[in-house]
Amino acid sequence: MADFKFEIKHHIGALSENNRGWNKELNLISWNGREPKYDIRDWSTEHEKMGKGITLSNEEVESLYLLLNKILEMHK
């Protein structure tokens, strides 16, 4: 596996905790020195290990926001 670097620029919040004590978190992360992206993935408590996740650009976060609002409107 290739080496990569990451820097958590902003911890936004935890979505849940699994039975191993890892948190599924939303963070703004810079991968390999690139422009930060929004990121959802599982993290160990000290952020030394991570699970698979998904990264989203600003535009994708805006689209997700609109879709989630549609879901919320359907459940009112």
mmCIF file of N, CA and C in Angstrom:
data_model
loop_
_atom_site.group_PDB
_atom_site.id
_atom_site.type_symbol
_atom_site.label_atom_id
_atom_site.label_comp_id
_atom_site.label_asym_id
_atom_site.label_seq_id
_atom_site.Cartn_x
_atom_site.Cartn_y
_atom_site.Cartn_z
ATOM 1 N N MET A 1 0.841 -1.176 0.000
ATOM 2 C CA MET A 1 0.000 0.000 0.000
ATOM 3 C C MET A 1 0.888 1.241 0.000
ATOM 4 N N ALA A 2 0.535 2.202 -0.808
ATOM 5 C CA ALA A 2 1.324 3.431 -0.920
ATOM 6 C C ALA A 2 1.158 4.274 0.343
ATOM 7 N N ASP A 3 2.225 4.992 0.701
ATOM 8 C CA ASP A 3 2.152 5.908 1.843
ATOM 9 C C ASP A 3 1.339 7.135 1.455
ATOM 10 N N PHE A 4 0.613 7.641 2.397
ATOM 11 C CA PHE A 4 -0.131 8.880 2.179
ATOM 12 C C PHE A 4 -0.142 9.653 3.479
ATOM 13 N N LYS A 5 -0.368 10.953 3.350
ATOM 14 C CA LYS A 5 -0.414 11.828 4.510
ATOM 15 C C LYS A 5 -1.792 12.459 4.588
ATOM 16 N N PHE A 6 -2.208 12.746 5.794
ATOM 17 C CA PHE A 6 -3.477 13.438 5.984
ATOM 18 C C PHE A 6 -3.346 14.401 7.151
ATOM 19 N N GLU A 7 -4.135 15.451 7.087
ATOM 20 C CA GLU A 7 -4.207 16.401 8.181
ATOM 21 C C GLU A 7 -5.667 16.777 8.382
ATOM 22 N N ILE A 8 -6.164 16.514 9.577
ATOM 23 C CA ILE A 8 -7.536 16.904 9.894
ATOM 24 C C ILE A 8 -7.519 18.407 10.163
ATOM 25 N N LYS A 9 -8.085 19.153 9.228
ATOM 26 C CA LYS A 9 -8.111 20.615 9.332
ATOM 27 C C LYS A 9 -9.200 21.092 10.291
ATOM 28 N N HIS A 10 -10.329 20.369 10.284
ATOM 29 C CA HIS A 10 -11.437 20.753 11.154
ATOM 30 C C HIS A 10 -12.269 19.514 11.477
ATOM 31 N N HIS A 11 -12.411 19.206 12.765
ATOM 32 C CA HIS A 11 -13.288 18.126 13.210
ATOM 33 C C HIS A 11 -14.679 18.716 13.340
ATOM 34 N N ILE A 12 -15.599 18.242 12.518
ATOM 35 C CA ILE A 12 -16.954 18.798 12.521
ATOM 36 C C ILE A 12 -17.833 18.087 13.542
ATOM 37 N N GLY A 13 -17.738 16.748 13.584
ATOM 38 C CA GLY A 13 -18.530 16.036 14.583
ATOM 39 C C GLY A 13 -18.567 14.550 14.342
ATOM 40 N N ALA A 14 -19.018 13.826 15.368
ATOM 41 C CA ALA A 14 -19.173 12.377 15.289
ATOM 42 C C ALA A 14 -20.627 12.049 14.953
ATOM 43 N N LEU A 15 -20.796 11.061 14.072
ATOM 44 C CA LEU A 15 -22.133 10.614 13.691
ATOM 45 C C LEU A 15 -22.590 9.441 14.547
ATOM 46 N N SER A 16 -21.651 8.571 14.920
ATOM 47 C CA SER A 16 -21.980 7.395 15.720
ATOM 48 C C SER A 16 -20.703 6.787 16.275
ATOM 49 N N GLU A 17 -20.881 5.826 17.170
ATOM 50 C CA GLU A 17 -19.755 5.073 17.722
ATOM 51 C C GLU A 17 -20.058 3.596 17.548
ATOM 52 N N ASN A 18 -19.051 2.814 17.101
ATOM 53 C CA ASN A 18 -19.290 1.379 16.924
ATOM 54 C C ASN A 18 -18.884 0.607 18.174
ATOM 55 N N ASN A 19 -19.042 -0.723 18.145
ATOM 56 C CA ASN A 19 -18.782 -1.548 19.333
ATOM 57 C C ASN A 19 -17.300 -1.650 19.686
ATOM 58 N N ARG A 20 -16.409 -1.207 18.813
ATOM 59 C CA ARG A 20 -14.971 -1.184 19.117
ATOM 60 C C ARG A 20 -14.537 0.158 19.703
ATOM 61 N N GLY A 21 -15.465 1.092 19.811
ATOM 62 C CA GLY A 21 -15.148 2.414 20.331
ATOM 63 C C GLY A 21 -14.703 3.406 19.271
ATOM 64 N N TRP A 22 -14.734 3.000 18.004
ATOM 65 C CA TRP A 22 -14.386 3.918 16.916
ATOM 66 C C TRP A 22 -15.582 4.806 16.612
ATOM 67 N N ASN A 23 -15.300 6.039 16.199
ATOM 68 C CA ASN A 23 -16.348 6.987 15.826
ATOM 69 C C ASN A 23 -16.413 7.155 14.320
ATOM 70 N N LYS A 24 -17.646 7.179 13.804
ATOM 71 C CA LYS A 24 -17.848 7.607 12.413
ATOM 72 C C LYS A 24 -17.945 9.118 12.480
ATOM 73 N N GLU A 25 -17.025 9.811 11.787
ATOM 74 C CA GLU A 25 -16.908 11.255 11.922
ATOM 75 C C GLU A 25 -17.008 11.974 10.588
ATOM 76 N N LEU A 26 -17.452 13.213 10.674
ATOM 77 C CA LEU A 26 -17.389 14.142 9.550
ATOM 78 C C LEU A 26 -16.284 15.135 9.864
ATOM 79 N N ASN A 27 -15.278 15.179 9.001
ATOM 80 C CA ASN A 27 -14.129 16.064 9.177
ATOM 81 C C ASN A 27 -13.800 16.748 7.857
ATOM 82 N N LEU A 28 -13.060 17.824 7.937
ATOM 83 C CA LEU A 28 -12.471 18.472 6.769
ATOM 84 C C LEU A 28 -10.997 18.070 6.777
ATOM 85 N N ILE A 29 -10.573 17.316 5.758
ATOM 86 C CA ILE A 29 -9.242 16.709 5.758
ATOM 87 C C ILE A 29 -8.484 17.060 4.482
ATOM 88 N N SER A 30 -7.204 17.358 4.659
ATOM 89 C CA SER A 30 -6.290 17.531 3.536
ATOM 90 C C SER A 30 -5.547 16.206 3.350
ATOM 91 N N TRP A 31 -5.676 15.608 2.174
ATOM 92 C CA TRP A 31 -4.993 14.361 1.845
ATOM 93 C C TRP A 31 -3.786 14.674 0.972
ATOM 94 N N ASN A 32 -2.614 14.245 1.418
ATOM 95 C CA ASN A 32 -1.366 14.437 0.663
ATOM 96 C C ASN A 32 -1.130 15.895 0.284
ATOM 97 N N GLY A 33 -1.462 16.815 1.198
ATOM 98 C CA GLY A 33 -1.200 18.232 0.981
ATOM 99 C C GLY A 33 -2.152 18.917 0.020
ATOM 100 N N ARG A 34 -3.177 18.217 -0.429
ATOM 101 C CA ARG A 34 -4.137 18.817 -1.368
ATOM 102 C C ARG A 34 -5.171 19.663 -0.632
ATOM 103 N N GLU A 35 -5.986 20.337 -1.425
ATOM 104 C CA GLU A 35 -7.086 21.141 -0.895
ATOM 105 C C GLU A 35 -7.966 20.259 -0.004
ATOM 106 N N PRO A 36 -8.346 20.747 1.178
ATOM 107 C CA PRO A 36 -9.166 19.926 2.079
ATOM 108 C C PRO A 36 -10.523 19.576 1.471
ATOM 109 N N LYS A 37 -11.007 18.377 1.799
ATOM 110 C CA LYS A 37 -12.327 17.911 1.386
ATOM 111 C C LYS A 37 -13.055 17.397 2.617
ATOM 112 N N TYR A 38 -14.375 17.384 2.506
ATOM 113 C CA TYR A 38 -15.179 16.808 3.575
ATOM 114 C C TYR A 38 -15.037 15.295 3.505
ATOM 115 N N ASP A 39 -14.998 14.667 4.669
ATOM 116 C CA ASP A 39 -14.675 13.257 4.739
ATOM 117 C C ASP A 39 -15.520 12.589 5.816
ATOM 118 N N ILE A 40 -16.119 11.460 5.465
ATOM 119 C CA ILE A 40 -16.881 10.655 6.423
ATOM 120 C C ILE A 40 -16.229 9.280 6.476
ATOM 121 N N ARG A 41 -15.767 8.873 7.681
ATOM 122 C CA ARG A 41 -15.167 7.557 7.866
ATOM 123 C C ARG A 41 -15.058 7.242 9.348
ATOM 124 N N ASP A 42 -14.781 5.971 9.653
ATOM 125 C CA ASP A 42 -14.546 5.535 11.026
ATOM 126 C C ASP A 42 -13.114 5.851 11.428
ATOM 127 N N TRP A 43 -12.957 6.316 12.670
ATOM 128 C CA TRP A 43 -11.648 6.634 13.226
ATOM 129 C C TRP A 43 -11.494 5.996 14.593
ATOM 130 N N SER A 44 -10.283 5.527 14.888
ATOM 131 C CA SER A 44 -9.974 5.098 16.248
ATOM 132 C C SER A 44 -9.938 6.338 17.135
ATOM 133 N N THR A 45 -9.914 6.125 18.439
ATOM 134 C CA THR A 45 -10.054 7.253 19.366
ATOM 135 C C THR A 45 -8.995 8.325 19.216
ATOM 136 N N GLU A 46 -7.771 7.958 18.901
ATOM 137 C CA GLU A 46 -6.685 8.944 18.772
ATOM 138 C C GLU A 46 -6.380 9.311 17.316
ATOM 139 N N HIS A 47 -7.239 8.889 16.403
ATOM 140 C CA HIS A 47 -7.078 9.153 14.966
ATOM 141 C C HIS A 47 -5.781 8.571 14.395
ATOM 142 N N GLU A 48 -5.279 7.493 14.996
ATOM 143 C CA GLU A 48 -4.082 6.850 14.453
ATOM 144 C C GLU A 48 -4.448 5.762 13.433
ATOM 145 N N LYS A 49 -5.693 5.288 13.478
ATOM 146 C CA LYS A 49 -6.169 4.293 12.513
ATOM 147 C C LYS A 49 -7.505 4.762 11.971
ATOM 148 N N MET A 50 -7.775 4.361 10.725
ATOM 149 C CA MET A 50 -9.019 4.764 10.076
ATOM 150 C C MET A 50 -9.590 3.620 9.266
ATOM 151 N N GLY A 51 -10.884 3.676 9.041
ATOM 152 C CA GLY A 51 -11.561 2.735 8.170
ATOM 153 C C GLY A 51 -11.757 3.348 6.797
ATOM 154 N N LYS A 52 -12.412 2.589 5.934
ATOM 155 C CA LYS A 52 -12.732 3.116 4.608
ATOM 156 C C LYS A 52 -13.764 4.220 4.754
ATOM 157 N N GLY A 53 -13.708 5.155 3.837
ATOM 158 C CA GLY A 53 -14.634 6.274 3.926
ATOM 159 C C GLY A 53 -14.921 6.878 2.574
ATOM 160 N N ILE A 54 -15.503 8.044 2.621
ATOM 161 C CA ILE A 54 -15.864 8.776 1.415
ATOM 162 C C ILE A 54 -15.452 10.238 1.586
ATOM 163 N N THR A 55 -14.910 10.827 0.518
ATOM 164 C CA THR A 55 -14.577 12.242 0.533
ATOM 165 C C THR A 55 -15.526 12.973 -0.411
ATOM 166 N N LEU A 56 -15.862 14.191 -0.039
ATOM 167 C CA LEU A 56 -16.813 14.986 -0.802
ATOM 168 C C LEU A 56 -16.274 16.388 -1.022
ATOM 169 N N SER A 57 -16.433 16.884 -2.240
ATOM 170 C CA SER A 57 -16.080 18.272 -2.553
ATOM 171 C C SER A 57 -17.156 19.196 -1.977
ATOM 172 N N ASN A 58 -16.921 20.484 -2.004
ATOM 173 C CA ASN A 58 -17.925 21.453 -1.544
ATOM 174 C C ASN A 58 -19.226 21.293 -2.315
ATOM 175 N N GLU A 59 -19.124 21.102 -3.619
ATOM 176 C CA GLU A 59 -20.309 20.954 -4.460
ATOM 177 C C GLU A 59 -21.080 19.689 -4.099
ATOM 178 N N GLU A 60 -20.371 18.608 -3.819
ATOM 179 C CA GLU A 60 -21.029 17.361 -3.442
ATOM 180 C C GLU A 60 -21.706 17.484 -2.076
ATOM 181 N N VAL A 61 -21.094 18.216 -1.148
ATOM 182 C CA VAL A 61 -21.714 18.445 0.159
ATOM 183 C C VAL A 61 -22.997 19.251 -0.009
ATOM 184 N N GLU A 62 -22.974 20.241 -0.872
ATOM 185 C CA GLU A 62 -24.181 21.031 -1.124
ATOM 186 C C GLU A 62 -25.289 20.161 -1.714
ATOM 187 N N SER A 63 -24.945 19.284 -2.657
ATOM 188 C CA SER A 63 -25.930 18.375 -3.251
ATOM 189 C C SER A 63 -26.484 17.412 -2.203
ATOM 190 N N LEU A 64 -25.612 16.879 -1.357
ATOM 191 C CA LEU A 64 -26.045 15.978 -0.291
ATOM 192 C C LEU A 64 -26.978 16.697 0.673
ATOM 193 N N TYR A 65 -26.649 17.918 1.003
ATOM 194 C CA TYR A 65 -27.490 18.734 1.889
ATOM 195 C C TYR A 65 -28.907 18.868 1.313
ATOM 196 N N LEU A 66 -29.002 19.175 0.027
ATOM 197 C CA LEU A 66 -30.312 19.319 -0.612
ATOM 198 C C LEU A 66 -31.080 18.002 -0.598
ATOM 199 N N LEU A 67 -30.384 16.896 -0.866
ATOM 200 C CA LEU A 67 -31.038 15.593 -0.853
ATOM 201 C C LEU A 67 -31.517 15.210 0.549
ATOM 202 N N LEU A 68 -30.703 15.478 1.554
ATOM 203 C CA LEU A 68 -31.105 15.170 2.930
ATOM 204 C C LEU A 68 -32.305 16.020 3.353
ATOM 205 N N ASN A 69 -32.344 17.265 2.913
ATOM 206 C CA ASN A 69 -33.508 18.111 3.217
ATOM 207 C C ASN A 69 -34.770 17.558 2.579
ATOM 208 N N LYS A 70 -34.662 16.993 1.364
ATOM 209 C CA LYS A 70 -35.821 16.359 0.721
ATOM 210 C C LYS A 70 -36.316 15.195 1.557
ATOM 211 N N ILE A 71 -35.395 14.393 2.080
ATOM 212 C CA ILE A 71 -35.772 13.259 2.927
ATOM 213 C C ILE A 71 -36.495 13.756 4.163
ATOM 214 N N LEU A 72 -35.955 14.792 4.793
ATOM 215 C CA LEU A 72 -36.588 15.334 6.001
ATOM 216 C C LEU A 72 -37.976 15.869 5.712
ATOM 217 N N GLU A 73 -38.152 16.520 4.575
ATOM 218 C CA GLU A 73 -39.463 17.047 4.195
ATOM 219 C C GLU A 73 -40.462 15.915 3.988
ATOM 220 N N MET A 74 -40.007 14.785 3.448
ATOM 221 C CA MET A 74 -40.905 13.651 3.209
ATOM 222 C C MET A 74 -41.407 13.057 4.521
ATOM 223 N N HIS A 75 -40.646 13.207 5.599
ATOM 224 C CA HIS A 75 -41.003 12.592 6.876
ATOM 225 C C HIS A 75 -41.723 13.535 7.823
ATOM 226 N N LYS A 76 -42.094 14.717 7.333
ATOM 227 C CA LYS A 76 -42.849 15.667 8.169
ATOM 228 C C LYS A 76 -44.329 15.349 8.117
#
